[in-house]
XYZ file of C-alpha atoms in Angstrom:
661
model
C 106.401 134.617 -58.730
C 102.711 134.284 -60.079
C 100.523 131.496 -59.023
C 97.227 130.188 -60.687
C 95.744 129.314 -57.389
C 92.773 126.988 -56.698
C 91.618 125.438 -53.338
C 89.133 122.487 -53.015
C 87.942 122.848 -56.489
C 86.943 126.584 -56.215
C 89.019 129.182 -58.033
C 90.541 132.011 -56.004
C 89.108 135.128 -57.408
C 91.211 137.524 -55.319
C 94.783 138.578 -55.298
C 96.886 140.098 -52.663
C 99.613 142.758 -53.196
C 102.209 143.569 -50.533
C 105.115 145.993 -50.491
C 107.698 147.261 -48.260
C 105.956 149.568 -45.967
C 102.845 149.687 -47.847
C 99.488 148.800 -45.943
C 97.158 149.982 -48.437
C 96.978 150.742 -52.085
C 98.611 154.008 -53.272
C 98.915 155.908 -56.389
C 99.687 153.682 -59.509
C 103.448 153.161 -59.984
C 104.696 152.154 -63.318
C 101.604 150.101 -64.132
C 102.772 146.685 -65.969
C 100.119 144.667 -68.147
C 99.991 140.941 -68.339
C 99.482 139.045 -71.889
C 95.975 138.343 -70.453
C 95.599 142.389 -70.124
C 95.319 142.459 -66.334
C 97.317 145.323 -64.751
C 99.240 145.590 -61.701
C 101.779 148.047 -60.161
C 105.401 147.132 -60.683
C 105.891 148.512 -57.078
C 103.986 145.449 -55.756
C 104.892 141.831 -55.635
C 101.797 139.754 -56.721
C 101.565 136.662 -54.953
C 98.097 135.234 -55.844
C 96.970 135.530 -59.462
C 93.605 137.154 -60.094
C 92.444 134.314 -62.347
C 89.134 136.009 -63.915
C 90.612 135.177 -67.360
C 91.631 131.656 -66.333
C 95.172 132.289 -68.035
C 98.507 131.657 -66.694
C 101.277 134.202 -67.424
C 104.788 133.403 -67.383
C 107.156 136.127 -66.504
C 110.025 137.016 -68.794
C 113.389 135.910 -67.505
C 114.315 139.787 -66.896
C 111.643 139.875 -64.316
C 108.490 142.276 -63.777
C 110.355 145.248 -65.431
C 110.464 143.281 -68.686
C 106.705 143.324 -69.044
C 104.927 146.088 -71.290
C 104.069 149.155 -69.347
C 100.500 150.173 -69.481
C 100.542 153.614 -70.930
C 97.179 153.434 -72.777
C 95.601 155.713 -70.455
C 98.481 158.357 -70.398
C 98.710 158.136 -74.109
C 94.983 158.978 -74.659
C 95.111 161.929 -72.305
C 98.224 163.275 -74.141
C 96.996 162.793 -77.524
C 93.497 164.338 -76.645
C 95.013 167.417 -74.998
C 98.219 168.203 -76.907
C 98.649 168.092 -80.836
C 101.657 166.557 -82.013
C 103.637 168.777 -84.373
C 104.473 172.455 -84.497
C 105.728 172.808 -80.736
C 108.945 171.156 -80.684
C 111.993 170.737 -82.835
C 111.541 170.006 -86.478
C 107.820 170.482 -86.115
C 107.402 167.857 -83.481
C 107.218 169.298 -80.172
C 106.548 167.750 -76.976
C 103.339 167.493 -74.923
C 101.183 170.287 -73.591
C 102.733 171.960 -70.503
C 99.689 170.961 -68.620
C 100.308 167.368 -69.254
C 104.296 167.220 -68.761
C 103.797 165.194 -65.471
C 101.654 162.625 -67.204
C 103.591 162.362 -70.267
C 106.787 162.056 -68.418
C 105.351 159.308 -66.227
C 103.448 157.420 -68.904
C 105.112 158.478 -72.202
C 108.829 158.902 -71.543
C 110.980 156.818 -73.716
C 112.637 153.924 -71.788
C 115.794 154.200 -73.735
C 116.246 157.974 -73.451
C 115.046 159.389 -70.139
C 113.118 162.754 -70.518
C 112.225 162.074 -74.010
C 108.605 161.777 -74.958
C 107.564 158.936 -77.431
C 106.011 161.007 -80.371
C 106.661 158.533 -83.148
C 105.818 154.924 -84.057
C 108.314 152.684 -85.867
C 106.507 150.375 -88.418
C 108.856 147.473 -88.624
C 109.348 147.327 -84.912
C 105.712 148.044 -84.060
C 106.528 150.252 -81.191
C 106.504 153.861 -79.978
C 109.738 155.816 -80.213
C 111.166 159.163 -79.277
C 112.742 161.653 -81.737
C 116.178 160.550 -80.621
C 115.305 156.847 -81.243
C 114.634 157.784 -85.091
C 118.046 159.092 -85.370
C 119.634 156.325 -83.609
C 118.658 152.489 -83.597
C 115.652 153.195 -85.682
C 117.465 155.563 -88.271
C 116.869 153.014 -91.072
C 113.308 152.269 -90.148
C 110.155 153.959 -91.461
C 108.312 156.001 -88.752
C 105.264 157.952 -88.615
C 103.758 160.403 -86.182
C 102.262 158.464 -83.244
C 98.800 160.228 -83.596
C 98.513 158.977 -87.398
C 99.133 155.267 -86.177
C 96.734 155.803 -83.147
C 93.865 156.613 -85.484
C 94.425 153.415 -87.512
C 94.603 151.354 -84.238
C 91.660 153.046 -82.929
C 89.556 152.081 -85.823
C 91.006 148.403 -85.720
C 90.411 148.184 -81.882
C 86.928 149.639 -82.343
C 85.891 147.059 -84.747
C 87.351 144.394 -82.377
C 85.424 145.870 -79.424
C 82.306 145.845 -81.369
C 82.801 142.113 -82.123
C 83.298 141.312 -78.436
C 80.368 143.570 -77.427
C 78.050 141.680 -79.950
C 78.806 138.653 -77.953
C 77.635 139.896 -74.783
C 73.768 139.535 -75.418
C 74.116 135.903 -76.234
C 76.171 135.357 -73.167
C 73.477 137.258 -71.089
C 70.872 134.991 -72.889
C 72.790 131.982 -72.053
C 73.247 132.968 -68.375
C 69.637 133.428 -68.092
C 68.790 130.051 -69.732
C 71.444 128.526 -67.294
C 70.008 130.226 -64.362
C 66.434 128.976 -65.388
C 67.675 125.435 -65.711
C 69.217 125.630 -62.382
C 66.312 126.959 -60.811
C 64.183 124.160 -62.771
C 66.394 121.559 -61.454
C 66.260 122.911 -57.885
C 62.230 122.837 -58.324
C 62.509 119.277 -59.739
C 64.724 118.237 -56.611
C 62.179 119.612 -54.239
C 59.524 117.998 -56.034
C 61.263 114.677 -56.090
C 61.992 115.092 -52.458
C 58.409 115.553 -51.703
C 57.452 112.615 -53.962
C 60.030 110.399 -52.213
C 58.499 111.365 -48.844
C 55.010 110.751 -49.900
C 55.897 107.636 -51.370
C 57.314 106.171 -48.207
C 54.670 107.700 -46.124
C 52.050 105.899 -48.141
C 54.036 102.746 -47.884
C 54.283 103.071 -44.142
C 50.670 103.688 -44.068
C 50.278 100.493 -46.152
C 52.434 98.666 -43.798
C 50.500 99.926 -40.757
C 47.242 99.096 -42.211
C 48.530 95.455 -42.933
C 49.907 95.310 -39.515
C 46.484 96.209 -38.114
C 44.979 93.711 -40.430
C 47.417 90.949 -39.153
C 46.928 91.865 -35.578
C 42.944 91.798 -36.003
C 43.222 88.335 -37.576
C 45.420 87.121 -34.754
C 42.984 88.511 -32.363
C 39.982 86.712 -34.022
C 41.730 83.477 -34.282
C 42.922 83.668 -30.812
C 39.554 84.417 -29.702
C 37.981 81.456 -31.546
C 40.596 79.084 -30.253
C 40.424 80.585 -26.550
C 36.482 80.296 -26.633
C 36.680 76.427 -27.322
C 39.337 76.054 -24.742
C 37.761 78.153 -22.146
C 34.246 76.190 -22.501
C 36.191 73.016 -22.215
C 37.758 74.364 -19.145
C 34.635 75.390 -17.650
C 33.145 71.855 -18.403
C 36.030 70.263 -16.449
C 35.869 72.487 -13.596
C 32.249 71.918 -13.126
C 32.678 68.169 -13.551
C 35.440 67.978 -11.080
C 33.315 70.073 -8.503
C 30.415 67.762 -8.907
C 32.503 64.683 -8.490
C 34.037 66.273 -5.472
C 30.746 67.104 -3.708
C 29.467 63.580 -4.458
C 32.654 61.924 -3.056
C 32.490 64.188 0.166
C 28.763 63.217 0.823
C 29.431 59.560 0.217
C 32.636 59.659 2.498
C 30.421 61.345 5.262
C 27.625 58.780 5.120
C 30.075 55.924 5.468
C 31.998 57.310 8.257
C 29.335 59.032 10.319
C 25.946 57.708 9.279
C 24.085 55.127 11.287
C 23.016 51.883 9.859
C 19.611 53.396 9.377
C 20.685 56.489 7.739
C 22.920 54.417 5.475
C 20.169 52.377 4.347
C 18.081 55.252 3.555
C 20.609 57.223 1.502
C 22.566 54.347 -0.145
C 20.316 53.923 -3.125
C 20.303 57.827 -3.919
C 24.215 57.991 -3.207
C 24.930 55.050 -5.329
C 22.980 56.325 -8.367
C 24.702 59.826 -8.074
C 27.999 58.114 -7.883
C 27.296 55.859 -10.897
C 26.141 58.930 -12.712
C 29.238 60.781 -11.830
C 31.578 57.913 -12.669
C 29.994 57.441 -16.170
C 29.749 61.172 -16.938
C 31.684 62.179 -20.165
C 34.032 64.973 -19.651
C 36.346 66.326 -22.528
C 39.733 65.213 -21.201
C 41.924 66.160 -24.263
C 42.298 69.681 -25.566
C 39.622 70.318 -28.227
C 41.987 73.010 -29.976
C 45.687 73.155 -30.259
C 47.929 76.060 -29.196
C 49.136 76.698 -32.503
C 49.268 80.253 -33.748
C 51.911 81.063 -36.368
C 52.890 84.269 -38.391
C 54.246 83.421 -41.707
C 56.223 86.551 -43.185
C 57.904 85.930 -46.507
C 59.882 89.113 -46.217
C 62.935 88.257 -48.362
C 61.325 89.178 -51.487
C 59.892 92.489 -50.026
C 63.244 93.315 -48.593
C 64.697 92.761 -51.975
C 62.294 94.910 -53.524
C 62.721 97.662 -50.934
C 66.487 97.568 -51.349
C 65.969 98.488 -54.974
C 62.696 100.418 -54.497
C 62.529 103.643 -56.624
C 65.274 105.309 -58.789
C 66.281 108.740 -59.214
C 66.981 109.043 -63.032
C 68.319 111.638 -65.200
C 67.772 111.909 -68.769
C 70.754 111.122 -71.328
C 73.202 114.305 -71.087
C 72.429 115.251 -74.735
C 70.695 118.459 -75.834
C 68.063 118.579 -78.482
C 69.549 121.107 -80.731
C 72.772 118.703 -81.286
C 70.532 116.090 -82.743
C 70.844 115.341 -86.513
C 67.998 113.226 -87.941
C 68.728 111.331 -91.232
C 67.102 108.941 -93.441
C 63.924 108.645 -95.682
C 61.611 108.853 -92.438
C 62.728 112.565 -91.932
C 60.982 113.742 -95.304
C 58.373 110.925 -95.744
C 56.939 110.296 -92.213
C 53.193 109.788 -92.061
C 51.419 109.788 -88.670
C 50.327 106.226 -87.839
C 52.725 104.573 -90.137
C 56.215 103.206 -89.453
C 59.142 105.264 -90.326
C 62.840 104.740 -90.226
C 65.535 107.280 -89.389
C 68.908 107.679 -87.786
C 69.426 110.298 -85.114
C 72.858 111.313 -84.110
C 73.021 113.047 -80.759
C 76.070 114.414 -78.894
C 76.255 113.499 -75.240
C 77.861 116.005 -72.882
C 80.852 114.294 -71.157
C 83.491 115.937 -68.756
C 86.081 115.812 -71.599
C 84.343 115.400 -74.730
C 81.212 115.013 -76.709
C 80.612 111.379 -78.139
C 78.168 110.868 -81.050
C 75.875 108.010 -80.740
C 73.574 106.567 -83.390
C 70.059 105.383 -82.343
C 67.795 103.544 -84.783
C 64.226 103.871 -84.027
C 61.309 101.761 -85.107
C 57.622 102.235 -85.104
C 55.218 105.144 -85.959
C 56.879 108.369 -86.052
C 55.701 110.993 -83.577
C 53.128 108.597 -82.217
C 53.374 107.294 -78.724
C 52.214 103.669 -78.633
C 50.050 102.399 -76.007
C 49.147 98.929 -74.743
C 46.107 97.461 -76.358
C 43.529 94.830 -75.172
C 44.241 91.527 -76.760
C 41.107 89.680 -78.036
C 40.348 86.355 -76.397
C 41.525 83.049 -77.629
C 40.174 79.476 -77.091
C 41.768 79.760 -73.662
C 39.665 82.596 -72.203
C 36.314 82.104 -70.569
C 34.542 85.173 -72.116
C 33.096 85.651 -68.495
C 33.598 88.919 -66.542
C 36.039 88.020 -63.667
C 35.014 88.961 -60.221
C 38.527 89.926 -59.348
C 39.123 93.453 -60.480
C 42.734 92.525 -61.421
C 42.372 90.234 -64.456
C 45.354 88.067 -64.652
C 46.635 85.702 -67.424
C 48.251 83.283 -64.775
C 47.218 79.564 -65.460
C 49.385 77.984 -62.586
C 52.904 77.931 -61.038
C 55.024 75.293 -60.174
C 57.774 75.219 -57.695
C 59.336 76.668 -54.526
C 62.895 77.108 -53.217
C 64.597 73.879 -52.655
C 66.600 71.004 -54.017
C 63.915 68.296 -54.490
C 62.059 67.360 -57.608
C 59.749 70.087 -58.623
C 61.791 72.677 -56.281
C 64.245 75.152 -57.798
C 67.000 77.354 -56.820
C 67.760 80.149 -59.343
C 66.034 78.605 -62.497
C 67.174 80.027 -65.852
C 66.497 78.739 -69.243
C 63.171 77.267 -70.417
C 62.249 75.382 -73.509
C 58.952 73.841 -74.624
C 58.877 70.815 -77.131
C 55.995 69.890 -79.582
C 55.525 66.691 -77.572
C 53.896 68.707 -74.605
C 57.012 68.931 -72.513
C 58.316 71.929 -70.528
C 62.169 71.820 -69.757
C 63.712 73.999 -66.891
C 67.452 74.816 -66.526
C 67.732 74.646 -62.749
C 70.890 76.485 -62.408
C 72.022 76.367 -58.769
C 70.817 72.786 -58.552
C 72.908 71.716 -61.433
C 70.228 69.925 -63.248
C 67.312 70.030 -65.724
C 63.717 69.230 -64.830
C 61.052 68.271 -67.220
C 57.317 68.594 -66.692
C 54.311 68.170 -68.855
C 52.425 71.145 -70.078
C 49.919 70.923 -67.397
C 52.655 71.080 -64.752
C 53.149 67.396 -63.910
C 56.710 66.416 -62.942
C 58.155 64.035 -65.555
C 61.979 63.659 -65.168
C 65.042 65.252 -63.823
C 68.789 64.568 -64.641
C 72.054 66.053 -63.906
C 75.156 65.507 -61.773
C 77.219 68.564 -60.494
C 80.625 68.436 -61.806
C 83.102 69.563 -64.306
C 83.398 66.683 -66.375
C 81.858 65.925 -69.727
C 78.415 64.707 -68.981
C 78.128 66.626 -65.719
C 76.627 70.106 -64.990
C 78.127 72.946 -63.207
C 75.838 75.969 -64.038
C 73.207 75.136 -66.475
C 71.665 78.433 -67.739
C 70.174 77.706 -71.140
C 68.070 74.840 -72.520
C 66.660 73.660 -75.938
C 65.181 70.723 -77.579
C 66.447 69.690 -80.978
C 64.056 68.192 -83.467
C 65.661 64.816 -83.125
C 64.663 64.969 -79.488
C 68.122 65.614 -78.025
C 68.305 68.122 -75.095
C 70.898 70.918 -75.647
C 72.069 72.660 -72.373
C 74.292 75.612 -72.178
C 76.762 75.371 -69.229
C 78.075 78.604 -68.201
C 80.609 77.622 -65.837
C 81.937 74.544 -67.829
C 82.151 76.970 -70.827
C 80.714 74.236 -73.206
C 77.247 73.125 -74.454
C 76.178 69.537 -73.447
C 74.084 67.305 -75.651
C 71.952 64.668 -73.773
C 69.383 62.290 -75.155
C 65.692 62.681 -74.445
C 65.755 60.392 -71.440
C 68.897 62.413 -69.932
C 71.681 60.280 -71.138
C 74.816 62.203 -72.107
C 76.097 62.130 -75.786
C 78.647 64.833 -76.460
C 79.642 68.206 -75.763
C 80.356 71.092 -78.193
C 82.044 74.623 -78.193
C 84.856 73.537 -75.664
C 87.769 75.953 -75.973
C 85.627 78.446 -77.868
C 82.873 79.541 -75.630
C 83.686 81.742 -72.591
C 80.258 81.810 -70.890
C 77.411 80.384 -72.701
C 74.143 81.738 -71.667
C 71.335 80.885 -73.939
C 70.698 78.110 -76.701
C 68.312 77.799 -79.528
C 67.989 75.790 -82.565
C 67.695 77.364 -86.115
C 65.610 75.839 -88.919
C 68.798 74.041 -90.410
C 68.910 72.078 -87.093
C 72.171 74.016 -86.102
C 72.719 75.072 -82.335
C 72.625 78.752 -81.832
C 74.657 79.759 -78.685
C 74.692 83.111 -76.965
C 78.088 83.528 -75.288
C 77.217 86.164 -72.663
C 80.877 86.656 -71.322
C 82.270 86.988 -74.939
C 79.444 89.206 -76.228
C 78.793 87.230 -79.367
C 76.760 84.354 -80.966
C 78.033 81.122 -82.162
C 76.394 78.664 -84.535
C 77.351 75.109 -84.568
C 76.452 71.921 -86.103
C 75.271 69.201 -83.667
C 78.712 67.562 -84.169
C 80.336 70.650 -82.937
C 81.646 71.982 -86.299
C 81.512 75.850 -86.070
C 79.295 77.246 -88.945
C 79.619 81.024 -88.186
C 80.097 83.577 -85.381
C 79.054 87.136 -85.251
C 79.000 89.928 -82.657
C 81.474 91.639 -80.361
C 81.516 93.905 -77.251
C 80.112 97.225 -77.613
C 77.046 99.375 -78.022
C 76.909 99.324 -81.821
C 74.059 97.497 -83.948
C 76.316 94.501 -84.519
C 77.607 94.645 -81.032
C 76.366 93.249 -77.505
C 76.713 94.131 -73.766
C 76.073 90.954 -71.868
C 73.494 89.058 -74.474
C 71.141 86.533 -72.661
C 68.913 84.457 -74.818
C 68.015 83.714 -78.421
C 64.986 82.677 -80.515
C 64.597 81.881 -84.180
C 61.526 82.775 -86.250
C 59.949 81.101 -89.263
C 62.405 83.078 -91.523
C 65.340 81.636 -89.666
C 66.203 85.061 -88.287
C 68.049 85.065 -84.925
C 66.498 87.111 -82.228
C 69.039 88.135 -79.287
C 68.278 89.915 -76.060
C 71.023 92.456 -75.261
C 70.849 92.718 -71.666
C 73.029 95.929 -70.702
C 72.133 97.631 -74.066
C 68.501 97.292 -72.912
C 67.420 96.237 -76.392
C 66.540 93.284 -78.611
C 68.467 92.785 -82.056
C 67.438 90.566 -85.003
C 69.941 89.056 -87.273
C 69.603 86.794 -90.461
C 70.863 83.250 -90.406
C 74.392 84.399 -91.607
C 74.654 87.021 -88.764
C 73.948 90.095 -90.634
C 72.111 92.809 -88.641
C 68.590 93.542 -89.542
C 66.951 95.672 -86.891
C 66.774 96.364 -83.155
C 64.189 97.912 -80.879
C 63.994 98.976 -77.333
C 65.654 101.476 -75.159
C 66.038 101.789 -71.305
C 63.162 102.786 -69.325
C 59.690 101.622 -68.082
C 57.451 102.702 -70.713
C 55.709 100.793 -73.463
C 58.455 99.116 -75.505
C 61.133 99.959 -73.143
C 63.462 97.622 -71.241
C 65.428 97.280 -68.054
C 67.729 94.599 -68.834
C 65.771 92.068 -71.218
C 66.325 88.202 -70.857
C 64.170 85.608 -72.235
C 62.718 85.756 -75.685
C 60.399 83.715 -77.820
C 58.516 83.910 -81.019
C 54.912 82.786 -81.929
C 53.724 81.445 -85.199
C 52.784 84.845 -86.348
C 56.245 86.324 -85.840
C 55.368 88.298 -82.874
C 58.176 88.449 -80.283
C 57.664 87.829 -76.564
C 60.372 89.326 -74.240
C 60.976 88.996 -70.631
C 61.767 92.327 -69.131
C 64.083 91.370 -66.050
C 64.516 94.702 -64.463
C 60.997 95.809 -64.954
C 59.615 92.324 -63.915
C 57.352 92.037 -66.677
C 56.523 90.262 -70.266
C 56.159 92.459 -73.293
C 54.771 91.475 -76.660
C 56.020 93.106 -79.980
C 55.344 92.608 -83.627
C 57.963 91.359 -86.050
C 59.204 94.745 -86.841
C 59.766 95.661 -83.030
C 56.598 97.722 -82.610
C 54.967 97.230 -78.928
C 51.727 95.350 -78.961
C 50.682 94.573 -75.432
C 51.723 93.042 -72.006
C 50.908 89.765 -70.508
C 49.252 90.401 -67.408
C 51.019 89.445 -64.263
C 49.687 91.783 -61.806
C 47.887 89.195 -59.460
C 51.060 87.249 -58.943
C 53.959 89.562 -59.887
C 57.181 88.215 -61.464
C 60.400 88.826 -59.685
C 63.459 88.893 -62.143
C 61.897 86.673 -64.834
C 64.600 84.779 -67.155
C 64.074 82.445 -69.861
C 60.639 81.945 -71.380
C 59.188 79.758 -74.224
C 55.698 79.050 -75.984
C 54.200 75.690 -75.155
C 52.637 73.432 -77.666
C 49.210 74.305 -76.297
C 49.554 78.084 -76.857
C 50.583 79.209 -73.269
C 53.729 81.190 -72.251
C 56.099 79.658 -69.578
C 58.609 81.835 -67.964
C 61.202 81.043 -65.248
C 60.466 83.330 -62.345
C 63.889 83.109 -60.978
C 63.437 85.498 -57.867
C 60.359 83.473 -56.759
C 62.104 79.977 -57.570
C 59.278 78.725 -59.738
C 58.045 78.814 -63.258
C 54.639 80.177 -64.290
C 52.373 79.494 -67.103
C 50.227 82.358 -68.550
C 47.516 82.402 -71.185
C 48.785 83.835 -74.405
C 45.865 85.762 -75.944
C 46.394 86.913 -79.576
């Protein structure tokens, strides 16, 4: 039996032969050749196949003896040392006497023992002896074996040359592969060093912060201790003076004569009066409170997701095919459009993926400083980290002005900011300057109740539109929080974000269904577009929507790490963004808004930042959030006074930033 043997994912590159009474390889005995051209001795039983060629050979039903004998070596020896013809009967003699043993062993006819195969049967394509030509091959055309050998020699030489010609490119590929493995090993070592360095630096930073906190504790403790210690000394001194005065007075009263008492009574009386009226600090002048406040949850969450070992997309450059007008007509510094098809390496197949790119061809865009607006002071800030934060509102909780996982944000022309407080099942309303105005919402699964509000928008007529993810519908409330109606019930699977287009229709982003619905306020469906996938017209977990002056709908595609733009009928226009941390890249985008100039502001959830793009998707700048970092930003909107308000869900608050253009 033959086995193709592999163990623990490693191919066995050895074989074992065994025979009766055979402990070491001996002379070759009737060599048999497999279809893969590996040869073994018929005398032995092969138990493990040598799988260099990775082919599995199936034995004929007759067994090992039915395999073709490997007589190539013997044939060459015979033909090179003994001419065919002139030595045998009818001009076809046997082999040279010096090679009789070789010929008899390797070239003997299997049908006629002792006869040498000197001829080649053309129809049967096999070597035969003279007796065969007069027997079963008598009606076949035969030629001298040497003549056919020359023809086969030339053919085999051509095939041999074709195989040899491939060896240099294989050697080159092996060299490239070895270099790639070495580069990867070097990168691994470098990354290991970077990881060690990063965490060493973080540990040093933590140790430094620890020292600072311990120093602050020592200073504050020292200040409090000094006050209390002085008070303690004062009380002890006063107590000692009173004790001495009382002792002296008691002695005078008990032991003194009448004359002595009269002489000292005045002095003693004045001293006792002084002690009785002496002020002493009887209440502690400092409290004992020393507290350490460590808001470690956000830090722990950051540490749990700190760093990432990334690999590039498993595609190779030479498989990329760029197409489009941008290939021939691209100019440095100007936008160019092209479609690049690359093949990703996968275990079983190579899958083509099309990526549409926008922006200047071959030019890496960088963040630029935005000029100041009416909200900037024009003065140089003393803090080296210049931040655009105006204020923040909220902490974690369930009361007014407190939030638990806030999601959607909307801003009205009347100076209101609306917050969808998801886990508190309500909507809270504030003024542009952060003053609390109103709150409404009751937890529940009935119409008029909220189970998980995630998106919020204000209709031009003043109604408040709320996407309720768990209730799978969109609720409409009046401006003062009274329930009016619900839409999308039975059609929506998990509405996340809502927006209002220029026609007054309600645009609903269905996160779970990976599509976008457009309803009239009365609930009538206008259109629907999108499906689950990675294509231009598809989504993978879409989140929020915004509508620009051209009534175009802008959708954040969370798991596809991109932003997509459609016209009012749902036809695809463009997309921008890719997975990463660079300018114009995203790690799961969420909130989106559009300013009066068509610029697009995007909350980059995974990178905890806000990016600004022009209407064609070219990166412009960041909104600076360095001094008070975001942690998982969700919905955002532009307020009526020109600021950007964003739901900082991880910090359970919303923040308002200057928006400088």
